[in-house]
Tab-separated table of C-alpha atoms and ligand atoms in Angstrom:
chain	number	residue	atom	x	y	z
A	27	MET	CA	10.831	23.022	-19.726
A	28	ASP	CA	10.304	24.629	-16.305
A	29	ALA	CA	10.544	22.995	-12.909
A	30	LEU	CA	6.818	22.502	-12.468
A	31	ALA	CA	6.395	20.959	-15.867
A	32	LEU	CA	9.132	18.456	-15.135
A	33	GLU	CA	7.659	17.665	-11.760
A	34	ALA	CA	4.354	16.922	-13.446
A	35	ARG	CA	6.164	14.436	-15.656
A	36	LEU	CA	7.886	12.702	-12.750
A	37	PRO	CA	6.131	9.488	-11.611
A	38	LYS	CA	3.754	10.340	-8.765
A	39	LYS	CA	4.738	8.760	-5.431
A	40	PRO	CA	1.887	7.012	-3.520
A	41	GLN	CA	0.257	9.311	-0.987
A	42	ASN	CA	-0.110	6.562	1.563
A	43	GLY	CA	2.493	4.114	2.743
A	44	PRO	CA	3.304	1.448	0.210
A	45	LEU	CA	0.818	-1.404	0.374
A	46	GLY	CA	1.809	-4.222	2.664
A	47	THR	CA	4.945	-2.501	3.967
A	48	GLY	CA	3.333	-1.338	7.161
A	49	ILE	CA	5.165	1.994	6.860
A	50	PRO	CA	2.798	4.786	7.868
A	51	ALA	CA	1.933	7.454	5.319
A	52	PRO	CA	3.786	10.739	5.901
A	53	THR	CA	2.081	13.345	8.040
A	54	PRO	CA	0.901	16.537	6.176
A	55	ALA	CA	3.842	18.520	7.656
A	56	LYS	CA	6.334	15.897	6.494
A	57	ARG	CA	4.684	15.789	3.055
A	58	LYS	CA	5.121	19.560	2.757
A	59	SER	CA	8.838	19.424	3.536
A	60	THR	CA	9.373	16.487	1.133
A	61	LYS	CA	7.541	18.470	-1.570
A	62	LYS	CA	9.829	21.436	-0.939
A	63	ALA	CA	12.905	19.228	-1.232
A	64	LYS	CA	11.524	17.731	-4.443
A	65	LYS	CA	10.936	21.181	-5.900
A	66	ALA	CA	14.468	22.241	-5.077
A	67	VAL	CA	16.114	19.536	-7.217
A	68	VAL	CA	15.060	19.529	-10.844
A	69	PHE	CA	16.602	16.554	-12.528
A	70	PHE	CA	17.610	16.693	-16.176
A	71	GLU	CA	17.139	14.221	-18.955
A	72	VAL	CA	20.123	14.031	-21.244
A	73	GLU	CA	20.154	12.498	-24.672
A	74	ILE	CA	23.363	12.023	-26.580
A	75	LEU	CA	23.225	11.847	-30.365
A	76	ASP	CA	25.921	10.935	-32.838
A	77	ALA	CA	27.201	14.250	-34.285
A	78	LYS	CA	27.486	12.744	-37.781
A	79	THR	CA	24.446	10.473	-38.153
A	80	LYS	CA	22.219	12.095	-35.480
A	81	ASP	CA	21.406	8.583	-34.199
A	82	LYS	CA	20.490	8.417	-30.541
A	83	LEU	CA	23.385	6.784	-28.702
A	84	CYS	CA	22.347	7.156	-25.111
A	85	PHE	CA	19.593	8.478	-22.871
A	86	LEU	CA	20.358	9.464	-19.307
A	87	ASP	CA	17.450	9.895	-16.938
A	88	LYS	CA	17.417	11.946	-13.725
A	89	VAL	CA	20.763	13.601	-14.129
A	90	GLU	CA	21.649	15.969	-11.286
A	91	PRO	CA	21.513	19.616	-12.439
A	92	ASN	CA	24.991	20.244	-11.105
A	93	ALA	CA	26.449	17.275	-12.979
A	94	THR	CA	29.504	18.255	-15.018
A	95	ILE	CA	30.209	17.296	-18.622
A	96	GLY	CA	33.021	15.129	-17.227
A	97	GLU	CA	30.460	13.202	-15.167
A	98	ILE	CA	28.115	12.881	-18.143
A	99	LYS	CA	31.015	11.448	-20.139
A	100	SER	CA	31.568	8.853	-17.407
A	101	MET	CA	27.848	7.926	-17.522
A	102	PHE	CA	28.049	7.607	-21.310
A	103	THR	CA	31.080	5.326	-20.970
A	104	LYS	CA	28.972	2.888	-18.913
A	105	SER	CA	26.807	2.117	-21.954
A	106	HIS	CA	29.663	2.527	-24.482
A	107	PRO	CA	32.834	1.240	-22.767
A	108	GLN	CA	34.913	1.649	-25.956
A	109	PHE	CA	34.470	5.443	-25.677
A	110	TYR	CA	36.388	6.199	-22.488
A	111	PRO	CA	35.921	9.831	-21.322
A	112	THR	CA	39.070	11.353	-22.850
A	113	ARG	CA	38.036	9.929	-26.227
A	114	GLN	CA	34.733	11.798	-26.191
A	115	SER	CA	33.933	15.224	-27.540
A	116	ILE	CA	30.555	16.399	-26.245
A	117	ARG	CA	29.040	19.424	-27.983
A	118	LEU	CA	25.900	21.508	-27.978
A	119	ASP	CA	26.015	21.716	-31.739
A	120	PRO	CA	27.119	18.873	-34.056
A	121	LYS	CA	29.745	21.133	-35.645
A	122	GLY	CA	30.423	23.319	-32.603
A	123	LYS	CA	33.246	23.374	-30.080
A	124	SER	CA	33.738	20.643	-27.493
A	125	LEU	CA	32.341	21.448	-24.078
A	126	LYS	CA	34.809	21.505	-21.203
A	127	ASP	CA	34.786	18.694	-18.640
A	128	GLU	CA	34.128	21.215	-15.896
A	129	ASP	CA	31.068	22.785	-17.601
A	130	ILE	CA	27.981	22.334	-15.421
A	131	LEU	CA	24.759	21.037	-16.939
A	132	GLN	CA	22.414	23.622	-15.423
A	133	HIS	CA	24.657	26.498	-16.534
A	134	LEU	CA	24.553	25.451	-20.170
A	135	PRO	CA	21.971	26.890	-22.566
A	136	VAL	CA	19.843	23.722	-22.508
A	137	GLY	CA	16.403	22.853	-21.179
A	138	THR	CA	15.778	20.146	-18.618
A	139	THR	CA	15.737	17.758	-21.548
A	140	ALA	CA	19.200	18.401	-22.915
A	141	THR	CA	20.503	17.180	-26.234
A	142	PHE	CA	24.241	16.797	-26.739
A	143	TYR	CA	26.207	15.620	-29.743
A	144	PHE	CA	29.018	13.140	-29.481
A	145	ARG	CA	32.136	12.808	-31.606
A	146	ASP	CA	34.747	10.127	-31.218
A	147	LEU	CA	38.198	11.746	-30.910
A	148	GLY	CA	39.905	8.435	-31.639
A	149	ALA	CA	42.316	6.490	-29.455
A	150	GLN	CA	44.096	8.754	-26.967
A	151	ILE	CA	47.584	8.843	-25.548
A	152	SER	CA	48.857	10.918	-22.630
A	153	TRP	CA	50.551	14.242	-23.396
A	154	VAL	CA	53.554	13.332	-21.327
A	155	THR	CA	54.090	10.142	-23.372
A	156	VAL	CA	53.667	12.166	-26.547
A	157	PHE	CA	56.235	14.766	-25.572
A	158	LEU	CA	58.705	12.233	-24.260
A	159	THR	CA	58.491	10.266	-27.519
A	160	GLU	CA	58.678	13.378	-29.657
A	161	TYR	CA	61.703	14.787	-27.852
A	162	ALA	CA	63.658	11.632	-26.968
A	163	GLY	CA	63.633	10.696	-30.672
A	164	PRO	CA	65.624	13.725	-31.971
A	165	LEU	CA	68.053	13.444	-29.070
A	166	ILE	CA	68.936	9.825	-29.872
A	167	ILE	CA	68.790	10.187	-33.659
A	168	TYR	CA	71.171	13.164	-33.630
A	169	LEU	CA	73.688	11.272	-31.500
A	170	LEU	CA	73.651	8.308	-33.921
A	171	PHE	CA	74.838	10.649	-36.666
A	172	TYR	CA	77.273	12.433	-34.357
A	173	PHE	CA	78.977	9.156	-33.439
A	174	ARG	CA	78.808	8.118	-37.102
A	175	VAL	CA	77.398	4.685	-36.402
A	176	PRO	CA	77.779	2.243	-39.340
A	177	PHE	CA	75.554	2.390	-42.453
A	178	ILE	CA	75.180	6.192	-42.384
A	179	TYR	CA	78.368	7.426	-44.041
A	180	ALA	CA	81.053	5.418	-45.904
A	181	PRO	CA	82.456	2.523	-43.767
A	182	LYS	CA	85.833	4.239	-43.372
A	183	TYR	CA	84.124	6.949	-41.295
A	184	ASP	CA	82.431	4.555	-38.834
A	185	PHE	CA	82.834	5.861	-35.262
A	186	THR	CA	85.204	8.641	-36.355
A	187	THR	CA	84.832	12.223	-35.062
A	188	SER	CA	84.699	15.494	-36.937
A	189	LYS	CA	87.782	17.703	-37.002
A	190	HIS	CA	85.657	20.873	-36.703
A	191	TRP	CA	84.966	22.073	-33.156
A	192	VAL	CA	81.681	23.669	-34.265
A	193	VAL	CA	80.332	20.164	-34.971
A	194	HIS	CA	80.934	19.171	-31.349
A	195	LEU	CA	79.464	22.436	-30.117
A	196	ALA	CA	76.378	21.915	-32.303
A	197	CYS	CA	75.911	18.430	-30.841
A	198	MET	CA	76.087	19.867	-27.316
A	199	CYS	CA	73.549	22.586	-28.154
A	200	HIS	CA	71.158	20.180	-29.878
A	201	SER	CA	71.348	17.668	-27.010
A	202	PHE	CA	70.999	20.417	-24.408
A	203	HIS	CA	67.870	21.716	-26.153
A	204	TYR	CA	66.097	18.356	-26.160
A	205	VAL	CA	67.216	17.345	-22.649
A	206	LYS	CA	65.824	20.697	-21.481
A	207	ARG	CA	62.542	19.999	-23.233
A	208	LEU	CA	62.282	16.513	-21.752
A	209	LEU	CA	62.938	17.811	-18.243
A	210	GLU	CA	60.468	20.671	-18.729
A	211	THR	CA	57.814	18.202	-19.890
A	212	LEU	CA	58.362	16.105	-16.776
A	213	PHE	CA	58.894	18.792	-14.152
A	214	VAL	CA	57.796	22.237	-15.374
A	215	HIS	CA	54.728	22.252	-17.634
A	216	ARG	CA	51.305	22.006	-16.084
A	217	PHE	CA	49.196	20.798	-18.990
A	218	SER	CA	45.458	21.321	-19.054
A	219	HIS	CA	44.775	18.402	-21.407
A	220	GLY	CA	45.556	14.935	-20.208
A	221	THR	CA	45.639	13.310	-23.611
A	222	MET	CA	45.901	13.843	-27.353
A	223	PRO	CA	44.791	11.673	-30.296
A	224	LEU	CA	47.155	8.770	-30.941
A	225	ARG	CA	47.297	9.583	-34.666
A	226	ASN	CA	48.968	12.950	-33.877
A	227	ILE	CA	52.000	11.193	-32.474
A	228	PHE	CA	52.829	9.730	-35.899
A	229	LYS	CA	52.589	13.165	-37.503
A	230	ASN	CA	54.599	14.903	-34.781
A	231	CYS	CA	57.285	12.219	-34.615
A	232	THR	CA	57.704	12.275	-38.397
A	233	TYR	CA	58.279	16.029	-38.125
A	234	TYR	CA	60.709	16.054	-35.191
A	235	TRP	CA	62.544	12.806	-35.934
A	236	GLY	CA	62.708	13.457	-39.666
A	237	PHE	CA	64.143	16.945	-39.273
A	238	ALA	CA	66.605	15.785	-36.598
A	239	ALA	CA	67.927	13.085	-38.948
A	240	TRP	CA	68.131	15.448	-41.900
A	241	MET	CA	69.967	18.157	-39.934
A	242	ALA	CA	72.270	15.699	-38.182
A	243	TYR	CA	73.202	13.966	-41.437
A	244	TYR	CA	74.605	17.173	-42.920
A	245	ILE	CA	76.129	18.707	-39.788
A	246	ASN	CA	78.031	15.520	-38.910
A	247	HIS	CA	78.907	14.663	-42.499
A	248	PRO	CA	82.659	14.097	-43.034
A	249	LEU	CA	82.562	16.714	-45.811
A	250	TYR	CA	80.818	19.370	-43.677
A	251	THR	CA	82.350	22.835	-43.921
A	252	PRO	CA	82.220	25.275	-40.964
A	253	PRO	CA	80.487	28.693	-41.196
A	254	ILE	CA	81.919	31.268	-43.568
A	255	TYR	CA	82.800	33.885	-40.894
A	256	GLY	CA	84.436	31.269	-38.684
A	257	GLU	CA	84.833	31.604	-34.926
A	258	GLN	CA	83.165	35.010	-34.673
A	259	GLN	CA	79.985	33.774	-36.347
A	260	VAL	CA	79.879	30.660	-34.178
A	261	LYS	CA	80.416	32.618	-30.959
A	262	LEU	CA	77.713	35.139	-31.804
A	263	ALA	CA	75.347	32.306	-32.719
A	264	LEU	CA	76.120	30.501	-29.451
A	265	ILE	CA	75.324	33.623	-27.419
A	266	MET	CA	72.043	33.984	-29.282
A	267	PHE	CA	71.211	30.303	-28.771
A	268	LEU	CA	71.950	30.328	-25.027
A	269	PHE	CA	70.188	33.638	-24.444
A	270	CYS	CA	67.041	32.291	-26.099
A	271	GLN	CA	67.220	28.983	-24.242
A	272	ILE	CA	67.277	30.836	-20.921
A	273	GLY	CA	64.462	33.090	-22.156
A	274	ASN	CA	62.360	30.117	-23.240
A	275	PHE	CA	62.897	28.408	-19.883
A	276	SER	CA	62.014	31.621	-18.004
A	277	ILE	CA	58.720	31.886	-19.894
A	278	HIS	CA	57.893	28.244	-19.177
A	279	ILE	CA	58.448	28.893	-15.457
A	280	ALA	CA	56.279	32.034	-15.622
A	281	LEU	CA	53.476	30.057	-17.326
A	282	ARG	CA	53.781	27.290	-14.764
A	283	ASN	CA	53.396	29.788	-11.941
A	284	LEU	CA	50.168	31.080	-13.462
A	285	ARG	CA	48.480	27.749	-12.852
A	286	PRO	CA	48.094	26.316	-9.336
A	287	PRO	CA	48.977	22.587	-9.211
A	288	GLY	CA	46.150	20.342	-10.389
A	289	SER	CA	44.098	23.197	-11.873
A	290	LYS	CA	43.385	24.122	-15.476
A	291	THR	CA	43.079	27.875	-14.989
A	292	ARG	CA	44.336	30.185	-17.707
A	293	LYS	CA	45.405	33.684	-16.781
A	294	ILE	CA	46.957	36.610	-18.597
A	295	PRO	CA	50.721	36.235	-18.252
A	296	TYR	CA	52.563	39.386	-17.125
A	297	PRO	CA	56.270	40.209	-16.758
A	298	THR	CA	57.781	38.996	-13.491
A	299	LYS	CA	60.991	40.001	-11.676
A	300	ASN	CA	62.953	37.916	-14.178
A	301	PRO	CA	64.009	40.323	-17.008
A	302	PHE	CA	63.639	37.533	-19.587
A	303	THR	CA	59.872	37.667	-18.995
A	304	TRP	CA	59.604	41.416	-19.699
A	305	ILE	CA	58.960	40.537	-23.318
A	306	PHE	CA	55.410	39.703	-22.161
A	307	LEU	CA	54.817	43.461	-22.447
A	308	LEU	CA	55.001	43.129	-26.227
A	309	VAL	CA	54.259	39.523	-27.096
A	310	SER	CA	51.572	36.985	-26.187
A	311	CYS	CA	53.647	33.828	-26.736
A	312	PRO	CA	57.270	34.758	-25.986
A	313	ASN	CA	58.195	31.105	-25.422
A	314	TYR	CA	57.727	30.688	-29.183
A	315	THR	CA	59.699	33.894	-29.847
A	316	TYR	CA	62.630	32.547	-27.830
A	317	GLU	CA	62.263	29.109	-29.441
A	318	LEU	CA	62.611	30.758	-32.844
A	319	GLY	CA	65.626	32.731	-31.620
A	320	SER	CA	67.282	29.482	-30.520
A	321	TRP	CA	66.815	27.889	-33.933
A	322	LEU	CA	67.985	31.023	-35.684
A	323	GLY	CA	71.112	30.868	-33.518
A	324	PHE	CA	71.575	27.195	-34.382
A	325	THR	CA	71.164	28.002	-38.082
A	326	LEU	CA	73.879	30.676	-37.872
A	327	MET	CA	76.142	28.385	-35.880
A	328	THR	CA	75.969	25.453	-38.278
A	329	GLN	CA	75.243	27.373	-41.500
A	330	CYS	CA	73.392	24.334	-42.684
A	331	LEU	CA	70.410	24.428	-45.074
A	332	PRO	CA	68.230	21.725	-43.398
A	333	VAL	CA	68.532	23.660	-40.108
A	334	ALA	CA	67.315	26.793	-41.895
A	335	PHE	CA	64.342	24.784	-43.221
A	336	PHE	CA	63.545	23.546	-39.723
A	337	PHE	CA	63.648	27.125	-38.508
A	338	ILE	CA	61.301	28.300	-41.286
A	339	VAL	CA	58.785	25.477	-40.825
A	340	GLY	CA	58.864	26.033	-37.029
A	341	PHE	CA	58.363	29.759	-37.613
A	342	ILE	CA	55.257	29.153	-39.732
A	343	GLN	CA	53.823	26.583	-37.327
A	344	MET	CA	54.458	28.625	-34.182
A	345	THR	CA	53.086	31.785	-35.816
A	346	VAL	CA	49.810	29.980	-36.566
A	347	TRP	CA	49.606	28.721	-32.963
A	348	ALA	CA	50.613	32.079	-31.479
A	349	LYS	CA	47.935	33.884	-33.508
A	350	GLY	CA	45.326	31.395	-32.258
A	351	LYS	CA	46.439	31.821	-28.635
A	352	HIS	CA	46.543	35.615	-29.017
A	353	ARG	CA	42.952	35.599	-30.355
A	354	SER	CA	41.752	33.397	-27.475
A	355	TYR	CA	43.377	35.732	-24.935
A	356	GLN	CA	41.599	38.707	-26.546
A	357	LYS	CA	38.293	36.832	-26.558
A	358	GLU	CA	38.590	35.530	-23.011
A	359	PHE	CA	39.951	38.698	-21.392
A	360	PRO	CA	38.245	41.932	-22.549
A	361	HIS	CA	41.045	44.062	-21.057
A	362	TYR	CA	43.863	42.115	-22.672
A	363	PRO	CA	46.897	44.413	-23.197
A	364	THR	CA	46.563	45.993	-26.635
A	365	LEU	CA	50.288	46.496	-27.179
A	366	ARG	CA	50.955	42.796	-27.513
A	367	SER	CA	51.486	40.992	-30.815
A	368	PRO	CA	51.211	37.201	-31.108
A	369	ILE	CA	54.880	36.274	-31.639
A	370	LEU	CA	57.074	39.138	-32.917
A	371	PRO	CA	56.840	42.568	-31.246
A	372	PHE	CA	54.962	45.102	-33.440
A	373	VAL	CA	55.321	42.862	-36.497
A	374	LEU	CA	53.447	39.564	-36.269
B	421	NAP	N1	60.515	23.782	-32.593
B	421	NAP	C1	59.233	23.653	-32.766
B	421	NAP	O1	58.790	23.398	-33.855
B	421	NAP	C2	58.299	23.813	-31.588
B	421	NAP	C3	56.929	23.859	-31.818
B	421	NAP	C4	56.087	23.997	-30.727
B	421	NAP	C5	56.596	24.091	-29.434
B	421	NAP	N2	57.913	24.044	-29.219
B	421	NAP	C6	58.488	24.163	-27.846
B	421	NAP	O2	57.687	23.483	-26.916
B	421	NAP	C7	57.280	24.395	-25.889
B	421	NAP	C8	55.871	24.043	-25.407
B	421	NAP	O3	54.986	24.224	-26.514
B	421	NAP	P1	53.425	24.444	-26.302
B	421	NAP	O4	52.842	24.659	-27.659
B	421	NAP	O5	52.877	23.373	-25.424
B	421	NAP	O6	53.454	25.838	-25.470
B	421	NAP	P2	52.278	26.595	-24.742
B	421	NAP	O7	50.989	26.279	-25.363
B	421	NAP	O8	52.661	28.010	-24.607
B	421	NAP	O9	52.225	25.917	-23.297
B	421	NAP	C9	53.290	25.729	-22.425
B	421	NAP	C10	52.687	25.364	-21.063
B	421	NAP	O10	52.151	26.521	-20.429
B	421	NAP	C11	50.760	26.372	-20.182
B	421	NAP	N3	50.103	27.652	-20.463
B	421	NAP	C12	50.142	28.357	-21.625
B	421	NAP	N4	49.459	29.520	-21.500
B	421	NAP	C13	48.983	29.547	-20.226
B	421	NAP	C14	48.185	30.493	-19.492
B	421	NAP	N5	47.761	31.635	-20.041
B	421	NAP	N6	47.865	30.210	-18.202
B	421	NAP	C15	48.297	29.051	-17.641
B	421	NAP	N7	49.045	28.108	-18.284
B	421	NAP	C16	49.395	28.360	-19.556
B	421	NAP	C17	50.315	25.291	-21.139
B	421	NAP	O11	49.164	24.641	-20.664
B	421	NAP	P3	48.027	24.024	-21.656
B	421	NAP	O12	48.162	22.555	-21.514
B	421	NAP	O13	46.765	24.573	-21.105
B	421	NAP	O14	48.302	24.526	-23.059
B	421	NAP	C18	51.524	24.370	-21.140
B	421	NAP	O15	51.537	23.545	-20.015
B	421	NAP	C19	57.343	25.780	-26.553
B	421	NAP	O16	57.476	26.833	-25.635
B	421	NAP	C20	58.556	25.636	-27.408
B	421	NAP	O17	59.694	25.828	-26.626
B	421	NAP	C21	58.773	23.919	-30.291
């Protein structure tokens, strides 16, 4: 619908001053300028339908053309308080992608009577809470096994310590890894999403906590046997682990520096002065590459089957995510460097 058509549909204002108010009717010159102002702003009508049932949930009249999706979500919340903004997914198509909060109404492919579809994303929880819960869990769980608290192993082993130095080293590495992650979540990452669905926390915690318990049970078991090639294997594994931890941290800092505080901008990451970031020449998500390297190092250090499983599952999961991120980079940036692979240089 064009501007004139909408104006025709707007209620006509009285030409003379409102009856009984005593306010004089505008002069012709004033009327002309008011008309101009009216023409300049074309308000939108927005209807929001349920994406599943197509029922009309809400109708918003006279929405400013430069209103953002975030503002429309806030208006929708007024009539449906249970659906606070972060719980809402607003789409142009019932099965399409969610619009971004910063998308502007008049820049979307809609007429002045816009139809959007709503999906409930379910109860939300902040990302920081999610990460803190996910990462504090493995840290504490591992230490319970390390200190051999009662009811884990036979009572005679309660609060005893392992005679193998690699067990103590593994505990230090595991704890270091999760303390690093907690601190990065609090002080390094600049997330673009404020929240995530509450149900995901159960899934993620089962994964992280479950694997931590499984790995810790075997590594700290009184019958644990150290790696076959002894000290040499452990030392090599430790170097690999530490190298990859520094690499992972360097990439997190590089990603942080791509995004000014408080913004949600996404840019192409490039190598910086820090040599650990030079891997950006070949890989789109080197933080995952280094993360995998760390777990490979930990697998070699402990030579423990559950750790190898954790490494393999993490590998599969991070490869899926890295491929998705790599595709979005290619889609978003037409001149995205062609030499890069998602997670492993030249391979994957
Ligand atoms: N062991 C495992 O199974 C496992 C699995 C997954 C992750 N992890 C660890 O957890 C870390 C974080 O994981 P993640 O999946 O959140 O990593 P990620 O998606 O690479 O994001 C890390 C941070 O950088 C930001 N970011 C990413 N690309 C950006 C760009 N092009 N421009 C600006 N900012 C950008 C992200 O913001 P957004 O909020 O916009 O994404 C986020 O704050 C990983 O690096 C890894 O060490 C471990």
